[in-house]
Coordinates of C-alpha atoms and ligand atoms in Angstrom, one line a residue:
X1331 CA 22.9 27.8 79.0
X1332 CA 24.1 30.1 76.4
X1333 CA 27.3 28.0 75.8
X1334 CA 25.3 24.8 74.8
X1335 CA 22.8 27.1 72.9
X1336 CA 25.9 28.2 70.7
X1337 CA 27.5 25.2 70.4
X1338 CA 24.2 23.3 69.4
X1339 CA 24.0 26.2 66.9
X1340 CA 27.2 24.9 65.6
X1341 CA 26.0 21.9 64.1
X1342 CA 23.2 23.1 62.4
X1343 CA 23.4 22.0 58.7
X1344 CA 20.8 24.2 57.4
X1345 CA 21.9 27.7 59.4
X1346 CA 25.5 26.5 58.4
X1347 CA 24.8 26.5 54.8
X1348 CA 22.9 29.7 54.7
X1349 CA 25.4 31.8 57.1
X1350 CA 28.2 30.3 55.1
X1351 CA 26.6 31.9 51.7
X1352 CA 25.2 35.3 53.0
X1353 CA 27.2 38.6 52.6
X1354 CA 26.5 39.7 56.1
X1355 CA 27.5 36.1 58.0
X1356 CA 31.4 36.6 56.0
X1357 CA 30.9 40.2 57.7
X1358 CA 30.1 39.4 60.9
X1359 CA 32.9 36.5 60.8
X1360 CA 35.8 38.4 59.9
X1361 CA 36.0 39.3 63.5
X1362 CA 37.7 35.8 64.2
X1363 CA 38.6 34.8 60.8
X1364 CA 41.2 36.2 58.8
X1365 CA 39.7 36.2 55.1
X1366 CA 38.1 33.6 52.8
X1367 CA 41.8 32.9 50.6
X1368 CA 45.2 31.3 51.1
X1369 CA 46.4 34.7 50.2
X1370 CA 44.6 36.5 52.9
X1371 CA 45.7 34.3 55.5
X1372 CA 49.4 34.9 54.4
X1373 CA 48.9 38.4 54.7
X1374 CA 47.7 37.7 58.3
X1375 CA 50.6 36.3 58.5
X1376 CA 53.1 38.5 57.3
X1377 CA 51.6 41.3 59.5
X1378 CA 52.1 39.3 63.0
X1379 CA 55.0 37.9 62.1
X1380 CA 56.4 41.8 61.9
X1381 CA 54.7 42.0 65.0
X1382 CA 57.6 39.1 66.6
X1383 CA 54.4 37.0 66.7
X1384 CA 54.4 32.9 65.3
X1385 CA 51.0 31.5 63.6
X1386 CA 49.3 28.5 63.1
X1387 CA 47.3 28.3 60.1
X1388 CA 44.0 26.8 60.0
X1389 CA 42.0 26.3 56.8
X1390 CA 38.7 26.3 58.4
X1391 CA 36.7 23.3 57.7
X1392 CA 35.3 20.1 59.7
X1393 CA 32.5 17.1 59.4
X1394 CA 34.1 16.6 56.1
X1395 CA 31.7 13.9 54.0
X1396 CA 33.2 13.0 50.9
X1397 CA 36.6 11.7 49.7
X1398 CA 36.7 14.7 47.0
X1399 CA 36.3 17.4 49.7
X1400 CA 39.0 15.9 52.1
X1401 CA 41.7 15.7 49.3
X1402 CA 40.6 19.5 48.5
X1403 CA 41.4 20.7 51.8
X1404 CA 44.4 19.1 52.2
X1405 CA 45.2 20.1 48.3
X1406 CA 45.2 23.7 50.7
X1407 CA 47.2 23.0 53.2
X1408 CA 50.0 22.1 51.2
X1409 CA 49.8 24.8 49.3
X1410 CA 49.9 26.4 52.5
X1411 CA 53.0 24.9 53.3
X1412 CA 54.7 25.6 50.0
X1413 CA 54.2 29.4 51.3
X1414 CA 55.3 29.1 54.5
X1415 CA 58.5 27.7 53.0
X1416 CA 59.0 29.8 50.4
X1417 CA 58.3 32.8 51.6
X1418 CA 59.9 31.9 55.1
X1419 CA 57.3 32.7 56.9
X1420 CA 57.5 31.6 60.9
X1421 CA 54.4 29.5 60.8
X1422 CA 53.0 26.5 61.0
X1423 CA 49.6 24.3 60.3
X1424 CA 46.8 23.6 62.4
X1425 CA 44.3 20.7 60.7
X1426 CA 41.6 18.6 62.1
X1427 CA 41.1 14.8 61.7
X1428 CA 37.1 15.8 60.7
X1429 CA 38.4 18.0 57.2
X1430 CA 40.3 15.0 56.2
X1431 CA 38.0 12.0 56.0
X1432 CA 37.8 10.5 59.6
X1433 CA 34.1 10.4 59.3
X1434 CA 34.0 8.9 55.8
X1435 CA 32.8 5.1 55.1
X1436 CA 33.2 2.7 58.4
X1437 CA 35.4 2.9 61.5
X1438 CA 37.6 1.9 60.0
X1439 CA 37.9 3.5 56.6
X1440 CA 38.0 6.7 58.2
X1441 CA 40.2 6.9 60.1
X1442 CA 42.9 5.2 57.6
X1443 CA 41.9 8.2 54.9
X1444 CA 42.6 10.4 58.0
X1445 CA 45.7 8.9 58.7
X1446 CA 47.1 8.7 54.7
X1447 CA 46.1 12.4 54.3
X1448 CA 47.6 14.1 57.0
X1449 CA 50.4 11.8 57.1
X1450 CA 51.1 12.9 53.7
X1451 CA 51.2 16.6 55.2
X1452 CA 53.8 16.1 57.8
X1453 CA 55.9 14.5 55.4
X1454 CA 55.3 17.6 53.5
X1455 CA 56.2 19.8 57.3
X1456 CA 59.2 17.5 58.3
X1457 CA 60.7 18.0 55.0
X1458 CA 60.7 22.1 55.2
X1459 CA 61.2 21.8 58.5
X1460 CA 57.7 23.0 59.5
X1461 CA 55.1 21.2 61.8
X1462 CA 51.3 19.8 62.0
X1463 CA 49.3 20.1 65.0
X1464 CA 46.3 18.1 64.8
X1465 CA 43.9 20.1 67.0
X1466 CA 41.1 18.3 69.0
X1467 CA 37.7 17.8 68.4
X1468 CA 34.8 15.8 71.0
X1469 CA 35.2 13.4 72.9
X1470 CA 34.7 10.4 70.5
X1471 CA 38.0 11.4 68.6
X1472 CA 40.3 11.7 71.6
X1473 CA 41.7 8.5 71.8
X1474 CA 42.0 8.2 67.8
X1475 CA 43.7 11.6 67.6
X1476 CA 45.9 10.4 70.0
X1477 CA 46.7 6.7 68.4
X1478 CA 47.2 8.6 64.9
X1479 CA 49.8 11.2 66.4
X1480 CA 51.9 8.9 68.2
X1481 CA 51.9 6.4 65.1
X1482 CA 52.8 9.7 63.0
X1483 CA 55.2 10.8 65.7
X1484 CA 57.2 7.6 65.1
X1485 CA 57.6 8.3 61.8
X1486 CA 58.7 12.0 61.4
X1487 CA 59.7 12.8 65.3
X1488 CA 58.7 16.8 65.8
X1489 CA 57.1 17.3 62.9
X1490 CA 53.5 16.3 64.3
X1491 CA 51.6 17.7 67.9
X1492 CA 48.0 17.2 69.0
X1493 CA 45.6 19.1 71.9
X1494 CA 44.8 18.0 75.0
X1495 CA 41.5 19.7 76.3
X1496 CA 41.7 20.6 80.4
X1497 CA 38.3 19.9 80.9
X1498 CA 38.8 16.1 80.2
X1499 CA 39.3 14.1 83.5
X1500 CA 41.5 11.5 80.9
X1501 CA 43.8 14.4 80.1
X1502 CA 46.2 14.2 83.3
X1503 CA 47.0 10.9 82.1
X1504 CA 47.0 11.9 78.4
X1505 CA 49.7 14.5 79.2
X1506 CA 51.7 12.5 81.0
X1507 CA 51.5 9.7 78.0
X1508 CA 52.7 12.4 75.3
X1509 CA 55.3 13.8 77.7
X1510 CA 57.0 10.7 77.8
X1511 CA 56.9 10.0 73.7
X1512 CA 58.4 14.0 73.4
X1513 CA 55.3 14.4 71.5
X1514 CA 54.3 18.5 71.5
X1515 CA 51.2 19.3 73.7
X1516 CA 48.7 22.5 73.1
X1517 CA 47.1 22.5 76.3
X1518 CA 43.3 24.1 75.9
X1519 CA 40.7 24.5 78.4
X1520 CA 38.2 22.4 75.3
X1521 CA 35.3 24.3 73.3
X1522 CA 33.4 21.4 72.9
X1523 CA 30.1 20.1 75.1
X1524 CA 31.1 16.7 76.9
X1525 CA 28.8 14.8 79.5
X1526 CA 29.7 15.1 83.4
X1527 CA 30.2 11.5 83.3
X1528 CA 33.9 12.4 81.4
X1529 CA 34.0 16.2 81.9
X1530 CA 34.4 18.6 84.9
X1531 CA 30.9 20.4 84.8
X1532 CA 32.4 23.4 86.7
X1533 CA 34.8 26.5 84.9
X1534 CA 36.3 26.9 88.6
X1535 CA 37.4 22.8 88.0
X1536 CA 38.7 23.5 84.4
X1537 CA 40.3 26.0 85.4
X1538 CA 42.1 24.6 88.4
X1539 CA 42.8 21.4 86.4
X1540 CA 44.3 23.8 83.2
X1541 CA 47.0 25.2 85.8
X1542 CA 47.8 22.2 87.4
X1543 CA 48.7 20.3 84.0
X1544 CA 50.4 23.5 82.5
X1545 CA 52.7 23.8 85.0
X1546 CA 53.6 19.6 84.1
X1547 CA 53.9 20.8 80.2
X1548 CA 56.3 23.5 81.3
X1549 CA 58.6 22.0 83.1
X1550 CA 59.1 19.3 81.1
X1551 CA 61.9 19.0 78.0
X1552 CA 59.1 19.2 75.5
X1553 CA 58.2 22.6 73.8
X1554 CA 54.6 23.1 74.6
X1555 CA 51.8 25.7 73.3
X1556 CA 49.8 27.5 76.6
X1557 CA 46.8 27.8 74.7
X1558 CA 44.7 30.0 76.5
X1559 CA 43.5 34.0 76.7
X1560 CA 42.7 33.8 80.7
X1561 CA 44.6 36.5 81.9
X1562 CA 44.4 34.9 85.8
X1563 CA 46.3 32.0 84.3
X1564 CA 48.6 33.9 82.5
X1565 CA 49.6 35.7 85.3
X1566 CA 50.1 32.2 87.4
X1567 CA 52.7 31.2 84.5
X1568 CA 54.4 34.1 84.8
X1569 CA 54.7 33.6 88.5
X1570 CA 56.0 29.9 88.2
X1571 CA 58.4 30.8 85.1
X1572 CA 60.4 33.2 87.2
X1573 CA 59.9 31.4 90.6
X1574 CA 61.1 28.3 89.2
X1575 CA 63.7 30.4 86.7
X1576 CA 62.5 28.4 83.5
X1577 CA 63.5 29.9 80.3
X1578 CA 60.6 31.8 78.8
X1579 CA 61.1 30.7 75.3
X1580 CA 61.0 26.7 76.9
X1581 CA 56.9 26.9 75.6
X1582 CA 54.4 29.6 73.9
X1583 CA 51.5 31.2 74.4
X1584 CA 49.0 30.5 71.8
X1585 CA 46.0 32.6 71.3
X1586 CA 43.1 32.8 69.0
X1587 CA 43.5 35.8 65.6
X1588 CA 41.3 38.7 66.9
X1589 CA 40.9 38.0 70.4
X1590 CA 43.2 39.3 73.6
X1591 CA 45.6 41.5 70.8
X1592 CA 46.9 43.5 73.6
X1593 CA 47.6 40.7 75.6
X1594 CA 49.4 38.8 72.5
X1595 CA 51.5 41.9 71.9
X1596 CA 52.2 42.7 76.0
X1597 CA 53.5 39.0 76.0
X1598 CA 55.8 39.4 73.2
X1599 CA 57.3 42.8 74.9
X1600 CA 58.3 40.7 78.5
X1601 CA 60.1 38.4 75.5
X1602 CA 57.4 34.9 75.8
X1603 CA 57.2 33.4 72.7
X1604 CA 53.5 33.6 71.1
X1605 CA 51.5 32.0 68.5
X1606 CA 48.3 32.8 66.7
X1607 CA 46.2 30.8 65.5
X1608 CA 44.7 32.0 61.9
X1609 CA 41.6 30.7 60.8
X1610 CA 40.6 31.4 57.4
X1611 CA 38.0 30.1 54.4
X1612 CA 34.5 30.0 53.3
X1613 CA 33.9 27.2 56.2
X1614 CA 33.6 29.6 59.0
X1615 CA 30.8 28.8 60.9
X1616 CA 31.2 26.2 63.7
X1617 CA 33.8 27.8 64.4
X1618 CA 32.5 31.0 64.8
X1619 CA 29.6 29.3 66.7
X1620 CA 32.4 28.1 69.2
X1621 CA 33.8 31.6 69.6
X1622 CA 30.6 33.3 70.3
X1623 CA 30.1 29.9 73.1
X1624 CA 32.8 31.2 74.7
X1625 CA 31.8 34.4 75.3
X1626 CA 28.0 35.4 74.3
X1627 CA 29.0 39.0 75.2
X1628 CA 30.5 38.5 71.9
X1629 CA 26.7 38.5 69.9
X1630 CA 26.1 42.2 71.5
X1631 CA 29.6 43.1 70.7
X1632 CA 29.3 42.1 66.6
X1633 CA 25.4 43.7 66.6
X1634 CA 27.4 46.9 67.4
X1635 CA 29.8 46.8 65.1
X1636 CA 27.7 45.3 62.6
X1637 CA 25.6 48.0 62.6
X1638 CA 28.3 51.0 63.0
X1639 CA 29.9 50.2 59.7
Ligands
FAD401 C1 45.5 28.6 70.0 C2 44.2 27.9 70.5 C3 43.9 26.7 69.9 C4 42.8 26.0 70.3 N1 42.5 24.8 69.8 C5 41.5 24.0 70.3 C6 41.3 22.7 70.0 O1 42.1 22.1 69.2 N2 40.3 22.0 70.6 C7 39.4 22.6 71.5 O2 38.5 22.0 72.0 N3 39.6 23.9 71.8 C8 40.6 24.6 71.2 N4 40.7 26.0 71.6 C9 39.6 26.7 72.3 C10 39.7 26.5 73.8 O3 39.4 25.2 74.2 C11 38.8 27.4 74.6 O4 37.5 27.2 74.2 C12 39.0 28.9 74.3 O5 40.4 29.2 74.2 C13 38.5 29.8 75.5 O6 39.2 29.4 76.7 P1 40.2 30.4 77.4 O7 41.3 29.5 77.8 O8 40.6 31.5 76.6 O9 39.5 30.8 78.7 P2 38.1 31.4 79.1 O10 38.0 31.2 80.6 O11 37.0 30.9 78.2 O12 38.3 32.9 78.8 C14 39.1 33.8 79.5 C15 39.1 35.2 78.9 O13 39.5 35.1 77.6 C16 38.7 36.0 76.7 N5 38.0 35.2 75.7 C17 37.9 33.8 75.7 N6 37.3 33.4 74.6 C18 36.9 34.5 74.0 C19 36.1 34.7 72.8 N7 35.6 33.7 72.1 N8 35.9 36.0 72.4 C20 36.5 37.1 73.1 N9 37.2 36.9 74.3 C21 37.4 35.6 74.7 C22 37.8 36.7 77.6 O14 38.4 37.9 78.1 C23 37.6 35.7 78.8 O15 37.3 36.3 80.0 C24 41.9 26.6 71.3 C25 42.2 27.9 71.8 C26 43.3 28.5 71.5 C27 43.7 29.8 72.1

């Protein structure tokens, strides 16, 4: 009940716009999100990757309405790019088809800004050798993000990766479709509310389903990101890796900036590759709202510290 409460929370346009200004909401926010500027998030950055830890940098930002706001948030991302080559940083982008115009004009306007946008960005990541993962929203984009990755696939090979959300009954068969393309895969258990009719209703299901379609991802030739911070599942890919001697560095562990840092750091020490994903900027909150849906312990957890400091 809490989850849906959160994540109705999310989309709340007037509590979204008044968080997003107040002193106290940037507080409470910089427990997931690391700083409002580019040059905050690169300091992040620096920091893990002295750690041996990767990133993936997302400028925060989604439900984009106007052409002028999606060309400034891309404007960001390659400037975010420009950094990660020239200060050789081991990182790369995270971006989602929402920032960039999919939900501008008609169906099909959108998606076609969507599409020139972020196809302009991994041009930008092929050329430094970098990459753009195009992380997944509801259930009405699935099939779109997917379409636009494989066409952008074609055309830059590596250079472009989507999400595929466990909970999904589609995403068996989604996996299996990118497998075969070699397009990259971060597997996610999905933080978004979908209908029973599409979506197993029950965690025990997701979770079940998660393993089952990790264990495809990994054994495969394609590099995959294990996106998750469920220690019981972690622990299960452990057990297969060595039972099934697969190479360690073959996929990565992805995790979230401030949540599970001694797991992130134990995982580097047994020698798995792991990524971080790094949110930053003044658009913070649905994806804040989305973190505390997760976990509501989280709410009790930020009061505390809130009022410690
Ligand atoms: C790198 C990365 C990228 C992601 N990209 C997407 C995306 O593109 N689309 C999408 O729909 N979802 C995305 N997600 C979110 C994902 O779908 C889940 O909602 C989220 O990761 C929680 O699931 P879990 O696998 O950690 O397992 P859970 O079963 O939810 O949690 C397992 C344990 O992890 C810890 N934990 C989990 N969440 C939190 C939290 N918020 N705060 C504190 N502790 C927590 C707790 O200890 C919890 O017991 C992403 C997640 C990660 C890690």
């Amino acid at each position: 009940m809490l989850r849906s409460f959160f994540i109705g929370l999310s989309t709340n346009k007037a509590f979204r716009a008044f968080s997003e200004r107040s002193a106290a909401g940037r507080k409470v926010s910089s427990r997931f999100v690391a700083g409002m500027s580019v040059a905050q998030a690169i300091d992040a950055t620096v920091q893990l990757n002295a750690e041996g830890i990767d990133v993936s940098l997302d400028s925060l930002g989604e439900s984009v309405l106007d052409v002028a706001h999606a060309e400034a948030s891309a404007a960001i991302y390659h400037q975010l790019l420009d950094a990660i080559e020239t200060r050789k940083l081991r990182a790369n982008v995270s971006v989602k088809l929402t920032q960039v115009g999919m939900d501008i004009g008609g169906p099909t306007e959108g998606p076609a800004l969507a599409e020139r946008i972020v196809g302009q960005m991994v041009a930008h990541a092929a050329h430094i050798g970098s990459f753009v993962r195009i992380d997944m929203e509801g259930s009405e984009y699935t099939e779109p993000t997917l379409q636009l990755t494989e066409r952008l696939h074609q055309q830059y090979p590596g250079a472009v990766g989507t999400v595929l959300q466990a909970y999904l009954f589609r995403t068996e068969s989604d996996v299996e479709r990118l497998l075969t393309q070699g397009i990259r895969i971060r597997l996610c258990k999905g933080a978004y509310e979908e209908p029973a009719g599409i979506a197993f209703p029950e965690k025990a299901d997701v979770d079940a389903n998660y393993v089952k379609l990790m264990k495809l991802m990994v054994t495969s030739p394609v590099f995959c990101g294990i996106a998750t911070h469920d220690e019981a599942i972690v622990q299960q890919l452990r057990a297969f890796v060595t039972e099934h001697s697969i190479d360690k560095r073959a996929f990565e562990f992805q995790m979230l900036y401030g949540i599970r840092r001694d797991l992130q750091r134990k995982l580097v020490a047994e020698g798995f590759g792991v990524r971080v994903y790094v949110p930053f900027g003044t658009e913070w909150y649905p994806y804040f709202m989305r973190r505390l849906a997760e976990r509501p312990a989280n709410v009790l957890f930020l009061a505390k510290n809130f009022f410690k400091s």
